[in-house]
């Protein structure tokens, strides 16, 4: 039997960092089978993800989800050539479930074990394609990478897909978290992004003048807590001055919030591109990329800057096992894998190694 090469290697990817239990089998960036079991219904009544409930649900669902992904791929477990897992960052109890399952499977199958950073994996989600679809060309590098999710809002310089370098990130709430909190204030369900988007489509984005935090000239960090507070005051009135408060249309609140939240991303993207004029493409990932206004803004910014825009399809923008498997496969192709001692970690190892020069 011939040895598998990077072009034929079947990589199983496992994801359990938050509230999605997911597994997928990929060959390179081709997804041959994938399953996602979402826990949204378990956390809805709490308005946010409850870590202990998430861990227990991952434990119950992990093996059925892996089996389903293997079945969808039309292979047997023994055909798998490597097992990758998102081992950081995330909820530690949730990560432990996926990491332990991945280690046990790799050990049992006698194949390499690879831990990947969940946030970095979002950056390759725009390269994934379904088994029948033709493989897209590799993205031109260097790229700017943007992750817009419920837990992260980060911007990267990507010279190598396996080693993105952080340029900036949120100093408080993530953009998706801001959508979720605004949804809770407006009495919409959890996760709140889709509900806010739907309501925003009926409102006037210029009805309220909401703040976009600017953390310094040329800086590409984000802050969403001030915006969130401004939305709260718009809905409830400023504490101590409730008497002056005038009722606002919830649709106008949603539309104005969405405009400001997206405006912060646009401004930082422009700054990052200006600071790195050799940027050839934009790699994007994270659940918030499902938002139509976000996608339109990113596409138009890329067109204006003359760079390629790699948006993931809606299937792969949210947490999934395929992006984990694809990034694991890239590391494997570079001859890298991890020891079974690799520990899950709640935080990412991202470091500021490129200072962002001030942009004009
Ligand atoms: O990437 P993801 O599935 O999980 C994390 O790693 O966080 O992202 C989930 C986030 C949630 O905050 C959710 O509200 C947001 O993505 N989201 C959206 C939309 N769909 C999901 N935000 C804005 N508009 C949407 N259509
Ligand atoms: Zn994620």
Short mmCIF file of C-alpha atoms and ligand atoms in Angstrom, two decimals:
data_model
loop_
_atom_site.label_atom_id
_atom_site.label_comp_id
_atom_site.label_asym_id
_atom_site.label_seq_id
_atom_site.Cartn_x
_atom_site.Cartn_y
_atom_site.Cartn_z
CA UNK A 1 0.00 0.00 0.00
CA UNK A 2 1.39 3.44 -0.88
CA UNK A 3 2.12 5.90 1.93
CA UNK A 4 -0.28 8.85 2.22
CA UNK A 5 1.05 12.18 0.95
CA UNK A 6 -0.22 15.67 1.92
CA UNK A 7 -2.50 15.42 -1.16
CA UNK A 8 -4.10 12.14 -0.02
CA UNK A 9 -3.85 12.31 3.75
CA UNK A 10 -7.14 12.02 5.64
CA UNK A 11 -7.04 14.33 8.65
CA UNK A 12 -9.73 14.09 11.32
CA UNK A 13 -10.36 17.46 13.03
CA UNK A 14 -12.10 17.84 16.39
CA UNK A 15 -13.56 21.05 17.81
CA UNK A 16 -14.97 21.56 21.31
CA UNK A 17 -13.74 24.98 22.45
CA UNK A 18 -17.12 26.57 23.15
CA UNK A 19 -20.68 25.49 22.40
CA UNK A 20 -20.24 23.47 19.22
CA UNK A 21 -19.18 19.81 19.24
CA UNK A 22 -17.78 19.26 15.76
CA UNK A 23 -15.71 16.80 13.77
CA UNK A 24 -14.68 16.63 10.14
CA UNK A 25 -12.46 14.68 7.80
CA UNK A 26 -10.49 16.65 5.23
CA UNK A 27 -7.93 16.00 2.56
CA UNK A 28 -5.97 19.23 2.31
CA UNK A 29 -8.73 21.84 2.16
CA UNK A 30 -11.33 19.45 0.69
CA UNK A 31 -13.99 18.56 3.26
CA UNK A 32 -14.96 14.92 2.75
CA UNK A 33 -17.27 14.60 5.76
CA UNK A 34 -18.34 16.91 8.58
CA UNK A 35 -20.75 17.06 11.50
CA UNK A 36 -21.58 19.87 13.90
CA UNK A 37 -23.77 19.39 16.98
CA UNK A 38 -24.70 22.79 18.31
CA UNK A 39 -25.61 23.36 21.95
CA UNK A 40 -27.44 26.65 21.39
CA UNK A 41 -30.69 25.27 22.76
CA UNK A 42 -28.98 24.23 26.04
CA UNK A 43 -27.64 27.73 26.74
CA UNK A 44 -30.48 29.84 25.38
CA UNK A 45 -32.34 30.27 28.68
CA UNK A 46 -29.14 31.63 30.31
CA UNK A 47 -28.42 34.20 27.57
CA UNK A 48 -24.84 32.94 27.24
CA UNK A 49 -22.71 29.80 27.27
CA UNK A 50 -22.59 28.05 30.69
CA UNK A 51 -19.17 26.34 30.86
CA UNK A 52 -20.18 23.30 32.93
CA UNK A 53 -23.23 22.59 30.74
CA UNK A 54 -21.01 22.93 27.66
CA UNK A 55 -18.43 20.42 28.98
CA UNK A 56 -21.07 17.83 29.82
CA UNK A 57 -22.75 18.20 26.44
CA UNK A 58 -19.39 17.81 24.64
CA UNK A 59 -18.79 14.61 26.61
CA UNK A 60 -22.14 13.12 25.56
CA UNK A 61 -21.84 14.20 21.93
CA UNK A 62 -18.16 13.78 21.10
CA UNK A 63 -18.05 10.15 19.99
CA UNK A 64 -21.39 10.22 18.12
CA UNK A 65 -20.19 13.35 16.29
CA UNK A 66 -16.84 11.75 15.36
CA UNK A 67 -18.65 8.61 14.16
CA UNK A 68 -21.05 10.72 12.10
CA UNK A 69 -18.18 12.63 10.44
CA UNK A 70 -16.39 9.38 9.62
CA UNK A 71 -19.62 7.92 8.18
CA UNK A 72 -20.28 11.09 6.15
CA UNK A 73 -16.77 10.79 4.71
CA UNK A 74 -17.52 7.19 3.65
CA UNK A 75 -14.37 5.90 5.37
CA UNK A 76 -13.54 3.72 8.37
CA UNK A 77 -11.89 5.14 11.48
CA UNK A 78 -8.76 3.14 10.65
CA UNK A 79 -8.36 5.06 7.38
CA UNK A 80 -7.59 8.29 9.29
CA UNK A 81 -3.94 9.38 8.87
CA UNK A 82 -3.79 12.04 11.61
CA UNK A 83 -5.97 13.59 14.32
CA UNK A 84 -6.04 17.37 14.89
CA UNK A 85 -7.81 19.21 17.68
CA UNK A 86 -8.39 22.84 18.63
CA UNK A 87 -6.56 22.73 21.96
CA UNK A 88 -6.58 26.49 22.66
CA UNK A 89 -8.11 29.00 23.35
CA UNK A 90 -11.57 28.34 24.80
CA UNK A 91 -13.44 27.11 27.85
CA UNK A 92 -10.97 24.86 29.61
CA UNK A 93 -13.44 22.09 30.54
CA UNK A 94 -14.81 22.06 26.99
CA UNK A 95 -11.30 21.96 25.46
CA UNK A 96 -10.38 19.05 27.75
CA UNK A 97 -13.11 16.90 26.23
CA UNK A 98 -11.99 17.41 22.61
CA UNK A 99 -8.30 17.23 23.43
CA UNK A 100 -8.70 14.00 25.40
CA UNK A 101 -10.80 12.43 22.64
CA UNK A 102 -8.27 13.44 19.97
CA UNK A 103 -5.35 12.06 21.97
CA UNK A 104 -7.13 8.77 22.63
CA UNK A 105 -8.01 8.37 18.95
CA UNK A 106 -4.48 9.24 17.77
CA UNK A 107 -2.95 6.85 20.29
CA UNK A 108 -5.38 4.06 19.45
CA UNK A 109 -4.90 4.49 15.69
CA UNK A 110 -1.13 4.99 15.97
CA UNK A 111 -1.24 8.22 13.95
CA UNK A 112 0.15 11.74 14.56
CA UNK A 113 -1.64 14.05 17.00
CA UNK A 114 -1.73 17.78 16.22
CA UNK A 115 -2.98 20.60 18.43
CA UNK A 116 -3.99 23.80 16.65
CA UNK A 117 -5.02 27.25 17.80
CA UNK A 118 -8.76 27.61 17.28
CA UNK A 119 -8.52 31.30 16.33
CA UNK A 120 -5.79 30.64 13.76
CA UNK A 121 -7.92 27.82 12.34
CA UNK A 122 -10.72 30.33 11.59
CA UNK A 123 -8.30 32.02 9.16
CA UNK A 124 -8.18 28.94 6.88
CA UNK A 125 -11.97 28.52 6.81
CA UNK A 126 -12.19 30.53 3.56
CA UNK A 127 -9.98 27.92 1.85
CA UNK A 128 -12.32 25.01 2.63
CA UNK A 129 -14.41 23.55 -0.15
CA UNK A 130 -16.92 20.70 -0.43
CA UNK A 131 -15.84 17.36 -1.81
CA UNK A 132 -17.53 17.90 -5.21
CA UNK A 133 -16.39 21.50 -5.66
CA UNK A 134 -13.14 22.22 -7.50
CA UNK A 135 -10.28 23.23 -5.20
CA UNK A 136 -9.76 27.00 -5.20
CA UNK A 137 -6.24 28.27 -5.79
CA UNK A 138 -4.05 28.90 -2.75
CA UNK A 139 -4.46 32.43 -1.40
CA UNK A 140 -1.76 34.86 -2.33
CA UNK A 141 0.38 35.76 0.66
CA UNK A 142 1.13 37.90 2.59
CA UNK A 143 -2.43 38.33 3.74
CA UNK A 144 -4.27 40.21 6.42
CA UNK A 145 -6.29 37.80 8.59
CA UNK A 146 -9.45 38.81 10.40
CA UNK A 147 -11.31 36.70 12.97
CA UNK A 148 -14.72 38.02 13.99
CA UNK A 149 -16.38 35.62 16.41
CA UNK A 150 -18.22 35.36 19.70
CA UNK A 151 -14.98 35.00 21.64
CA UNK A 152 -12.42 36.81 19.47
CA UNK A 153 -11.89 39.89 17.39
CA UNK A 154 -8.34 39.72 16.09
CA UNK A 155 -6.40 40.98 13.11
CA UNK A 156 -3.25 39.29 11.81
CA UNK A 157 -0.43 39.59 9.34
CA UNK A 158 -0.19 36.20 7.58
CA UNK A 159 3.03 35.34 5.77
CA UNK A 160 2.61 31.62 6.58
CA UNK A 161 -0.80 30.09 7.18
CA UNK A 162 0.54 28.08 10.12
CA UNK A 163 2.12 31.12 11.79
CA UNK A 164 -0.16 34.16 11.73
CA UNK A 165 1.24 37.13 13.65
CA UNK A 166 -1.15 39.18 15.74
CA UNK A 167 -1.46 42.87 14.86
CA UNK A 168 -4.35 43.78 17.14
CA UNK A 169 -7.31 42.41 19.04
CA UNK A 170 -10.16 43.46 21.25
CA UNK A 171 -9.20 44.80 24.65
CA UNK A 172 -12.62 43.88 26.09
CA UNK A 173 -15.66 42.31 24.39
CA UNK A 174 -15.50 40.44 21.09
CA UNK A 175 -17.70 41.72 18.26
CA UNK A 176 -19.97 38.63 18.42
CA UNK A 177 -20.29 39.06 22.18
CA UNK A 178 -21.41 42.66 21.57
CA UNK A 179 -24.06 41.39 19.10
CA UNK A 180 -25.16 38.82 21.71
CA UNK A 181 -25.39 41.40 24.51
CA UNK A 182 -27.29 43.90 22.37
CA UNK A 183 -29.62 41.05 21.37
CA UNK A 184 -30.23 40.30 25.07
CA UNK A 185 -31.00 44.01 25.74
CA UNK A 186 -33.50 43.95 22.86
CA UNK A 187 -35.07 40.70 24.09
CA UNK A 188 -33.85 38.63 21.12
CA UNK A 189 -32.66 35.00 21.48
CA UNK A 190 -29.14 33.59 21.93
CA UNK A 191 -26.86 33.60 20.01
CA UNK A 192 -27.97 37.09 19.17
CA UNK A 193 -26.15 37.93 15.93
CA UNK A 194 -28.77 36.59 13.50
CA UNK A 195 -31.61 38.26 15.46
CA UNK A 196 -29.84 41.64 15.52
CA UNK A 197 -29.11 41.35 11.80
CA UNK A 198 -32.78 40.60 11.02
CA UNK A 199 -34.03 43.49 13.14
CA UNK A 200 -31.36 45.85 11.76
CA UNK A 201 -32.66 45.29 8.23
CA UNK A 202 -35.88 47.07 9.27
CA UNK A 203 -34.20 50.02 11.01
CA UNK A 204 -32.37 53.24 10.18
CA UNK A 205 -28.58 52.85 10.70
CA UNK A 206 -28.23 56.63 11.08
CA UNK A 207 -30.92 56.98 13.75
CA UNK A 208 -28.44 56.93 16.66
CA UNK A 209 -24.94 58.33 16.73
CA UNK A 210 -23.03 55.55 18.52
CA UNK A 211 -19.30 55.64 19.39
CA UNK A 212 -16.56 53.68 17.59
CA UNK A 213 -13.61 53.34 19.97
CA UNK A 214 -10.31 54.63 18.60
CA UNK A 215 -7.46 53.27 20.70
CA UNK A 216 -4.78 55.43 19.16
CA UNK A 217 -3.45 56.62 15.82
CA UNK A 218 -2.69 53.63 13.58
CA UNK A 219 -3.62 51.08 16.28
CA UNK A 220 -5.71 48.15 15.08
CA UNK A 221 -7.06 47.01 18.46
CA UNK A 222 -10.79 46.92 19.11
CA UNK A 223 -13.02 47.87 22.03
CA UNK A 224 -16.73 47.11 22.07
CA UNK A 225 -17.64 47.78 25.70
CA UNK A 226 -18.27 51.52 25.20
CA UNK A 227 -20.55 50.80 22.25
CA UNK A 228 -22.46 48.26 24.31
CA UNK A 229 -22.95 50.78 27.14
CA UNK A 230 -24.07 53.45 24.64
CA UNK A 231 -26.70 51.02 23.34
CA UNK A 232 -27.86 50.31 26.88
CA UNK A 233 -28.26 54.06 27.59
CA UNK A 234 -30.10 54.53 24.27
CA UNK A 235 -32.60 51.83 25.29
CA UNK A 236 -32.96 52.58 29.02
CA UNK A 237 -31.79 56.18 29.40
CA UNK A 238 -28.65 57.49 31.09
CA UNK A 239 -28.57 56.50 34.81
CA UNK A 240 -29.85 59.42 36.92
CA UNK A 241 -31.35 61.13 33.86
CA UNK A 242 -34.01 58.56 32.98
CA UNK A 243 -36.61 61.36 32.98
CA UNK A 244 -35.00 62.86 29.85
CA UNK A 245 -35.21 59.54 28.01
CA UNK A 246 -37.14 59.26 24.78
CA UNK A 247 -38.25 55.85 23.51
CA UNK A 248 -36.24 54.55 20.57
CA UNK A 249 -37.31 52.09 17.90
CA UNK A 250 -35.56 48.72 18.59
CA UNK A 251 -34.96 48.29 14.84
CA UNK A 252 -33.14 51.65 14.76
CA UNK A 253 -31.05 50.56 17.76
CA UNK A 254 -30.10 47.30 16.02
CA UNK A 255 -29.28 49.04 12.74
CA UNK A 256 -27.23 51.82 14.38
CA UNK A 257 -25.35 49.32 16.57
CA UNK A 258 -24.58 47.07 13.59
CA UNK A 259 -23.30 50.05 11.60
CA UNK A 260 -20.95 51.14 14.43
CA UNK A 261 -19.74 47.56 15.14
CA UNK A 262 -18.91 47.02 11.47
CA UNK A 263 -17.42 50.52 11.19
CA UNK A 264 -14.75 49.59 13.74
CA UNK A 265 -13.76 46.56 11.65
CA UNK A 266 -13.62 48.64 8.47
CA UNK A 267 -11.43 51.30 10.07
CA UNK A 268 -8.95 48.76 11.48
CA UNK A 269 -8.85 46.79 8.25
CA UNK A 270 -8.01 49.98 6.33
CA UNK A 271 -5.28 50.78 8.85
CA UNK A 272 -3.78 47.28 8.64
CA UNK A 273 -3.75 47.35 4.83
CA UNK A 274 -2.22 50.84 4.84
CA UNK A 275 0.51 49.68 7.24
CA UNK A 276 1.25 46.61 5.08
CA UNK A 277 1.09 47.73 1.44
CA UNK A 278 2.32 44.32 0.17
CA UNK A 279 -0.94 42.68 1.36
CA UNK A 280 -2.25 40.44 -1.43
CA UNK A 281 -5.35 38.97 0.17
CA UNK A 282 -7.73 38.99 3.11
CA UNK A 283 -8.46 35.78 5.04
CA UNK A 284 -11.57 35.90 7.19
CA UNK A 285 -13.32 33.64 9.68
CA UNK A 286 -15.63 33.55 12.69
CA UNK A 287 -19.37 33.36 13.23
CA UNK A 288 -19.97 37.10 12.68
CA UNK A 289 -18.87 36.66 9.04
CA UNK A 290 -22.32 35.08 8.50
CA UNK A 291 -23.66 38.67 8.71
CA UNK A 292 -24.52 39.96 5.23
CA UNK A 293 -23.53 43.58 5.96
CA UNK A 294 -20.15 42.37 7.29
CA UNK A 295 -19.57 40.32 4.13
CA UNK A 296 -20.55 43.21 1.87
CA UNK A 297 -18.25 45.61 3.73
CA UNK A 298 -15.29 43.19 3.52
CA UNK A 299 -15.85 42.54 -0.18
CA UNK A 300 -16.08 46.21 -1.01
CA UNK A 301 -12.98 47.10 1.06
CA UNK A 302 -10.97 44.38 -0.69
CA UNK A 303 -12.17 45.52 -4.11
CA UNK A 304 -11.13 49.07 -3.25
CA UNK A 305 -7.70 47.95 -2.01
CA UNK A 306 -7.26 45.62 -5.02
CA UNK A 307 -6.75 42.50 -2.87
CA UNK A 308 -8.38 39.08 -2.98
CA UNK A 309 -11.16 38.45 -0.43
CA UNK A 310 -11.38 34.89 0.97
CA UNK A 311 -14.70 34.73 2.76
CA UNK A 312 -15.77 31.35 4.13
CA UNK A 313 -19.11 29.92 3.06
CA UNK A 314 -21.77 30.13 5.77
CA UNK A 315 -21.14 26.46 6.71
CA UNK A 316 -17.54 27.16 7.62
CA UNK A 317 -17.74 30.63 9.15
CA UNK A 318 -19.00 29.29 12.48
CA UNK A 319 -17.05 26.86 14.67
CA UNK A 320 -16.41 23.58 12.85
CA UNK A 321 -14.04 20.64 12.71
CA UNK A 322 -12.98 21.13 9.09
CA UNK A 323 -10.97 24.31 9.74
CA UNK A 324 -9.20 22.52 12.60
CA UNK A 325 -8.40 19.52 10.37
CA UNK A 326 -7.21 21.76 7.51
CA UNK A 327 -4.81 23.74 9.71
CA UNK A 328 -3.64 20.49 11.33
CA UNK A 329 -2.98 19.09 7.85
CA UNK A 330 -0.89 22.16 6.96
CA UNK A 331 1.23 21.69 10.08
CA UNK A 332 1.60 17.99 9.30
CA UNK A 333 2.72 18.80 5.74
CA UNK A 334 5.49 20.90 7.32
CA UNK A 335 6.60 17.87 9.33
CA UNK A 336 5.06 19.12 12.57
CA UNK A 337 2.98 17.23 15.12
CA UNK A 338 2.60 17.31 18.92
CA UNK A 339 3.32 15.08 21.88
CA UNK A 340 0.37 13.55 23.70
CA UNK A 341 1.43 15.64 26.71
CA UNK A 342 0.17 18.81 24.95
CA UNK A 343 -2.18 20.48 27.42
CA UNK A 344 -5.32 22.41 26.47
CA UNK A 345 -5.17 26.10 27.40
CA UNK A 346 -7.85 28.74 27.88
CA UNK A 347 -5.74 31.45 26.25
CA UNK A 348 -4.03 31.87 22.90
CA UNK A 349 -0.26 32.21 22.52
CA UNK A 350 -0.62 35.20 20.20
CA UNK A 351 2.00 37.80 20.78
CA UNK A 352 2.60 41.24 19.40
CA UNK A 353 5.68 40.59 17.36
CA UNK A 354 4.99 43.16 14.64
CA UNK A 355 4.45 46.68 15.98
CA UNK A 356 1.92 48.43 13.77
CA UNK A 357 3.45 51.61 12.38
CA UNK A 358 1.13 54.59 12.47
CA UNK A 359 -0.93 54.89 9.30
CA UNK A 360 -1.85 58.21 7.84
O1 LIG B 1 -17.13 31.60 15.52
P1 LIG B 1 -18.33 31.31 16.35
O2 LIG B 1 -19.26 30.22 15.85
O3 LIG B 1 -17.93 30.92 17.81
C1 LIG B 1 -16.86 31.48 18.49
O4 LIG B 1 -15.72 31.00 18.33
O5 LIG B 1 -17.13 32.45 19.22
O6 LIG B 1 -19.11 32.69 16.52
C2 LIG B 1 -20.32 32.81 17.22
C3 LIG B 1 -20.74 34.28 17.21
C4 LIG B 1 -21.89 34.60 18.14
O7 LIG B 1 -21.55 35.72 18.95
C5 LIG B 1 -23.03 34.96 17.19
O8 LIG B 1 -23.96 35.89 17.71
C6 LIG B 1 -22.27 35.53 16.02
O9 LIG B 1 -21.14 34.69 15.89
N1 LIG B 1 -23.09 35.53 14.79
C7 LIG B 1 -23.48 36.65 14.15
C8 LIG B 1 -24.30 36.23 13.08
N2 LIG B 1 -24.39 34.86 13.10
C9 LIG B 1 -23.62 34.44 14.16
N3 LIG B 1 -23.20 37.95 14.39
C10 LIG B 1 -23.74 38.88 13.57
N4 LIG B 1 -24.57 38.56 12.53
C11 LIG B 1 -24.87 37.27 12.25
N5 LIG B 1 -25.67 36.95 11.23
ZN1 LIG B 2 -14.58 30.22 16.88
#
